[in-house]
Amino acid sequence: FKTLGWQCRDGLLGPSGKDSSDEVKKASRREKNRIAAQKSRQRQTLKADTLHLESESLEKENAALRKEIKRLKDEVKYFTTVLSSHEPLCSILSPQPGELVYSPHSFHQPHINSPRFQH
C-alpha cells in the first residue's frame, strides 16, 4: 500500500512528504518572524513619535527665535532713531572752539608743528 504524501495531522508525513518536525520548525520560524516584525513596527512607531515630538519642540524654538530676532531688529531701529536725533545736539561730536579737527590722513602732513604736538 503506497501513500501519496497525504496523511492526517497525527500521521508522520505532511502534504509534501516531510515529517512533522519540519512543520514544527516552520511554525516556530513563522512565530519568531511574526514577533520580530511586531517589534520592528513598535520601534518604527516609537522612532516616528520621537521625531514628531522633536519636530514640535524645534518649531516652538524656531518661533521663539524669530520673535527674538524681531524684537532685536525693533530695538536696533529704536536706537538708530535715538542716535540720529542725538547726534546734531551732541557737544562731544561737535568741535569745541580752539580745538583742531583732523581727518584720518591729516597726521601724515607737516602741519603738526602746533605747540600741542611739540615736546
PDB file of C-alpha atoms in Angstrom:
ATOM      1  CA  PHE A   1       0.000   0.000   0.000  1.00  0.00           C
ATOM      2  CA  LYS A   2       1.629   3.254  -1.140  1.00  0.00           C
ATOM      3  CA  THR A   3       0.760   6.778   0.160  1.00  0.00           C
ATOM      4  CA  LEU A   4       0.748   9.875  -1.987  1.00  0.00           C
ATOM      5  CA  GLY A   5       2.259  12.106   0.716  1.00  0.00           C
ATOM      6  CA  TRP A   6      -1.053  12.838   2.400  1.00  0.00           C
ATOM      7  CA  GLN A   7      -1.927  11.647   5.830  1.00  0.00           C
ATOM      8  CA  CYS A   8      -3.869  13.083   8.691  1.00  0.00           C
ATOM      9  CA  ARG A   9      -2.213  15.568  11.055  1.00  0.00           C
ATOM     10  CA  ASP A  10      -1.439  12.857  13.519  1.00  0.00           C
ATOM     11  CA  GLY A  11       0.483  10.922  10.914  1.00  0.00           C
ATOM     12  CA  LEU A  12       4.165  11.096  10.248  1.00  0.00           C
ATOM     13  CA  LEU A  13       4.017  12.609   6.772  1.00  0.00           C
ATOM     14  CA  GLY A  14       2.709  16.012   5.671  1.00  0.00           C
ATOM     15  CA  PRO A  15       1.412  17.025   2.217  1.00  0.00           C
ATOM     16  CA  SER A  16       4.880  17.157   0.740  1.00  0.00           C
ATOM     17  CA  GLY A  17       6.106  14.032   2.408  1.00  0.00           C
ATOM     18  CA  LYS A  18       8.065  15.895   5.122  1.00  0.00           C
ATOM     19  CA  ASP A  19       7.849  14.709   8.675  1.00  0.00           C
ATOM     20  CA  SER A  20       6.076  16.647  11.416  1.00  0.00           C
ATOM     21  CA  SER A  21       9.311  18.055  12.920  1.00  0.00           C
ATOM     22  CA  ASP A  22       9.783  20.140   9.754  1.00  0.00           C
ATOM     23  CA  GLU A  23       6.271  21.521  10.189  1.00  0.00           C
ATOM     24  CA  VAL A  24       7.010  22.382  13.816  1.00  0.00           C
ATOM     25  CA  LYS A  25      10.218  24.152  12.784  1.00  0.00           C
ATOM     26  CA  LYS A  26       8.333  26.056  10.094  1.00  0.00           C
ATOM     27  CA  ALA A  27       5.625  27.119  12.563  1.00  0.00           C
ATOM     28  CA  SER A  28       8.273  28.160  15.084  1.00  0.00           C
ATOM     29  CA  ARG A  29      10.102  30.179  12.437  1.00  0.00           C
ATOM     30  CA  ARG A  30       6.834  31.889  11.434  1.00  0.00           C
ATOM     31  CA  GLU A  31       6.096  32.759  15.075  1.00  0.00           C
ATOM     32  CA  LYS A  32       9.589  34.187  15.589  1.00  0.00           C
ATOM     33  CA  ASN A  33       9.258  36.164  12.367  1.00  0.00           C
ATOM     34  CA  ARG A  34       5.842  37.489  13.455  1.00  0.00           C
ATOM     35  CA  ILE A  35       7.275  38.607  16.807  1.00  0.00           C
ATOM     36  CA  ALA A  36      10.308  40.213  15.131  1.00  0.00           C
ATOM     37  CA  ALA A  37       8.053  42.085  12.685  1.00  0.00           C
ATOM     38  CA  GLN A  38       5.872  43.288  15.559  1.00  0.00           C
ATOM     39  CA  LYS A  39       8.933  44.543  17.474  1.00  0.00           C
ATOM     40  CA  SER A  40      10.199  46.250  14.327  1.00  0.00           C
ATOM     41  CA  ARG A  41       6.862  48.037  13.871  1.00  0.00           C
ATOM     42  CA  GLN A  42       6.923  49.106  17.536  1.00  0.00           C
ATOM     43  CA  ARG A  43      10.450  50.517  17.146  1.00  0.00           C
ATOM     44  CA  GLN A  44       9.405  52.307  13.960  1.00  0.00           C
ATOM     45  CA  THR A  45       6.357  53.810  15.717  1.00  0.00           C
ATOM     46  CA  LEU A  46       8.460  54.888  18.693  1.00  0.00           C
ATOM     47  CA  LYS A  47      11.015  56.491  16.378  1.00  0.00           C
ATOM     48  CA  ALA A  48       8.263  58.334  14.470  1.00  0.00           C
ATOM     49  CA  ASP A  49       6.734  59.551  17.753  1.00  0.00           C
ATOM     50  CA  THR A  50      10.137  60.741  18.968  1.00  0.00           C
ATOM     51  CA  LEU A  51      10.789  62.579  15.699  1.00  0.00           C
ATOM     52  CA  HIS A  52       7.341  64.171  15.886  1.00  0.00           C
ATOM     53  CA  LEU A  53       7.995  65.449  19.419  1.00  0.00           C
ATOM     54  CA  GLU A  54      11.428  66.732  18.400  1.00  0.00           C
ATOM     55  CA  SER A  55       9.894  68.467  15.382  1.00  0.00           C
ATOM     56  CA  GLU A  56       7.288  70.190  17.568  1.00  0.00           C
ATOM     57  CA  SER A  57       9.997  71.276  20.005  1.00  0.00           C
ATOM     58  CA  LEU A  58      12.143  72.693  17.189  1.00  0.00           C
ATOM     59  CA  GLU A  59       9.131  74.516  15.721  1.00  0.00           C
ATOM     60  CA  LYS A  60       8.495  76.177  19.102  1.00  0.00           C
ATOM     61  CA  GLU A  61      12.170  77.091  19.459  1.00  0.00           C
ATOM     62  CA  ASN A  62      12.209  78.463  15.910  1.00  0.00           C
ATOM     63  CA  ALA A  63       9.131  80.612  16.620  1.00  0.00           C
ATOM     64  CA  ALA A  64      10.747  81.941  19.816  1.00  0.00           C
ATOM     65  CA  LEU A  65      13.956  82.770  17.943  1.00  0.00           C
ATOM     66  CA  ARG A  66      12.027  84.565  15.192  1.00  0.00           C
ATOM     67  CA  LYS A  67      10.241  86.585  17.866  1.00  0.00           C
ATOM     68  CA  GLU A  68      13.602  87.450  19.456  1.00  0.00           C
ATOM     69  CA  ILE A  69      15.014  88.492  16.061  1.00  0.00           C
ATOM     70  CA  LYS A  70      12.038  90.798  15.500  1.00  0.00           C
ATOM     71  CA  ARG A  71      12.439  92.297  18.982  1.00  0.00           C
ATOM     72  CA  LEU A  72      16.154  92.903  18.409  1.00  0.00           C
ATOM     73  CA  LYS A  73      15.535  94.465  14.983  1.00  0.00           C
ATOM     74  CA  ASP A  74      12.963  96.776  16.554  1.00  0.00           C
ATOM     75  CA  GLU A  75      15.498  97.663  19.249  1.00  0.00           C
ATOM     76  CA  VAL A  76      18.175  98.436  16.643  1.00  0.00           C
ATOM     77  CA  LYS A  77      15.679 100.624  14.781  1.00  0.00           C
ATOM     78  CA  TYR A  78      14.781 102.463  18.001  1.00  0.00           C
ATOM     79  CA  PHE A  79      18.411 103.090  18.991  1.00  0.00           C
ATOM     80  CA  THR A  80      19.284 104.178  15.450  1.00  0.00           C
ATOM     81  CA  THR A  81      16.486 106.742  15.634  1.00  0.00           C
ATOM     82  CA  VAL A  82      17.611 107.909  19.091  1.00  0.00           C
ATOM     83  CA  LEU A  83      21.213 108.211  17.910  1.00  0.00           C
ATOM     84  CA  SER A  84      20.339 110.115  14.753  1.00  0.00           C
ATOM     85  CA  SER A  85      18.236 112.595  16.749  1.00  0.00           C
ATOM     86  CA  HIS A  86      21.011 112.929  19.364  1.00  0.00           C
ATOM     87  CA  GLU A  87      23.975 113.455  17.012  1.00  0.00           C
ATOM     88  CA  PRO A  88      23.116 117.042  15.988  1.00  0.00           C
ATOM     89  CA  LEU A  89      22.816 118.045  19.665  1.00  0.00           C
ATOM     90  CA  CYS A  90      25.881 116.218  20.984  1.00  0.00           C
ATOM     91  CA  SER A  91      28.658 118.519  22.223  1.00  0.00           C
ATOM     92  CA  ILE A  92      31.194 115.702  22.191  1.00  0.00           C
ATOM     93  CA  LEU A  93      30.801 115.202  18.452  1.00  0.00           C
ATOM     94  CA  SER A  94      30.869 118.957  17.698  1.00  0.00           C
ATOM     95  CA  PRO A  95      34.320 120.598  17.613  1.00  0.00           C
ATOM     96  CA  GLN A  96      34.969 122.906  20.563  1.00  0.00           C
ATOM     97  CA  PRO A  97      36.351 126.391  19.914  1.00  0.00           C
ATOM     98  CA  GLY A  98      40.141 126.338  19.646  1.00  0.00           C
ATOM     99  CA  GLU A  99      40.279 122.610  19.057  1.00  0.00           C
ATOM    100  CA  LEU A 100      41.642 121.250  15.794  1.00  0.00           C
ATOM    101  CA  VAL A 101      39.795 118.527  13.995  1.00  0.00           C
ATOM    102  CA  TYR A 102      41.958 116.126  11.995  1.00  0.00           C
ATOM    103  CA  SER A 103      40.924 113.833   9.248  1.00  0.00           C
ATOM    104  CA  PRO A 104      42.250 110.276   9.470  1.00  0.00           C
ATOM    105  CA  HIS A 105      45.006 111.081   6.963  1.00  0.00           C
ATOM    106  CA  SER A 106      45.993 114.500   8.318  1.00  0.00           C
ATOM    107  CA  PHE A 107      48.726 113.116  10.581  1.00  0.00           C
ATOM    108  CA  HIS A 108      50.876 112.444   7.538  1.00  0.00           C
ATOM    109  CA  GLN A 109      51.065 116.142   6.732  1.00  0.00           C
ATOM    110  CA  PRO A 110      53.622 118.690   8.022  1.00  0.00           C
ATOM    111  CA  HIS A 111      51.093 120.930   9.876  1.00  0.00           C
ATOM    112  CA  ILE A 112      51.703 119.055  13.140  1.00  0.00           C
ATOM    113  CA  ASN A 113      54.075 121.802  14.254  1.00  0.00           C
ATOM    114  CA  SER A 114      51.485 123.271  16.590  1.00  0.00           C
ATOM    115  CA  PRO A 115      52.577 123.725  20.237  1.00  0.00           C
ATOM    116  CA  ARG A 116      50.252 120.930  21.237  1.00  0.00           C
ATOM    117  CA  PHE A 117      52.406 118.332  19.422  1.00  0.00           C
ATOM    118  CA  GLN A 118      55.877 119.666  20.209  1.00  0.00           C
ATOM    119  CA  HIS A 119      58.000 118.222  23.001  1.00  0.00           C
TER     120      HIS A 119
END
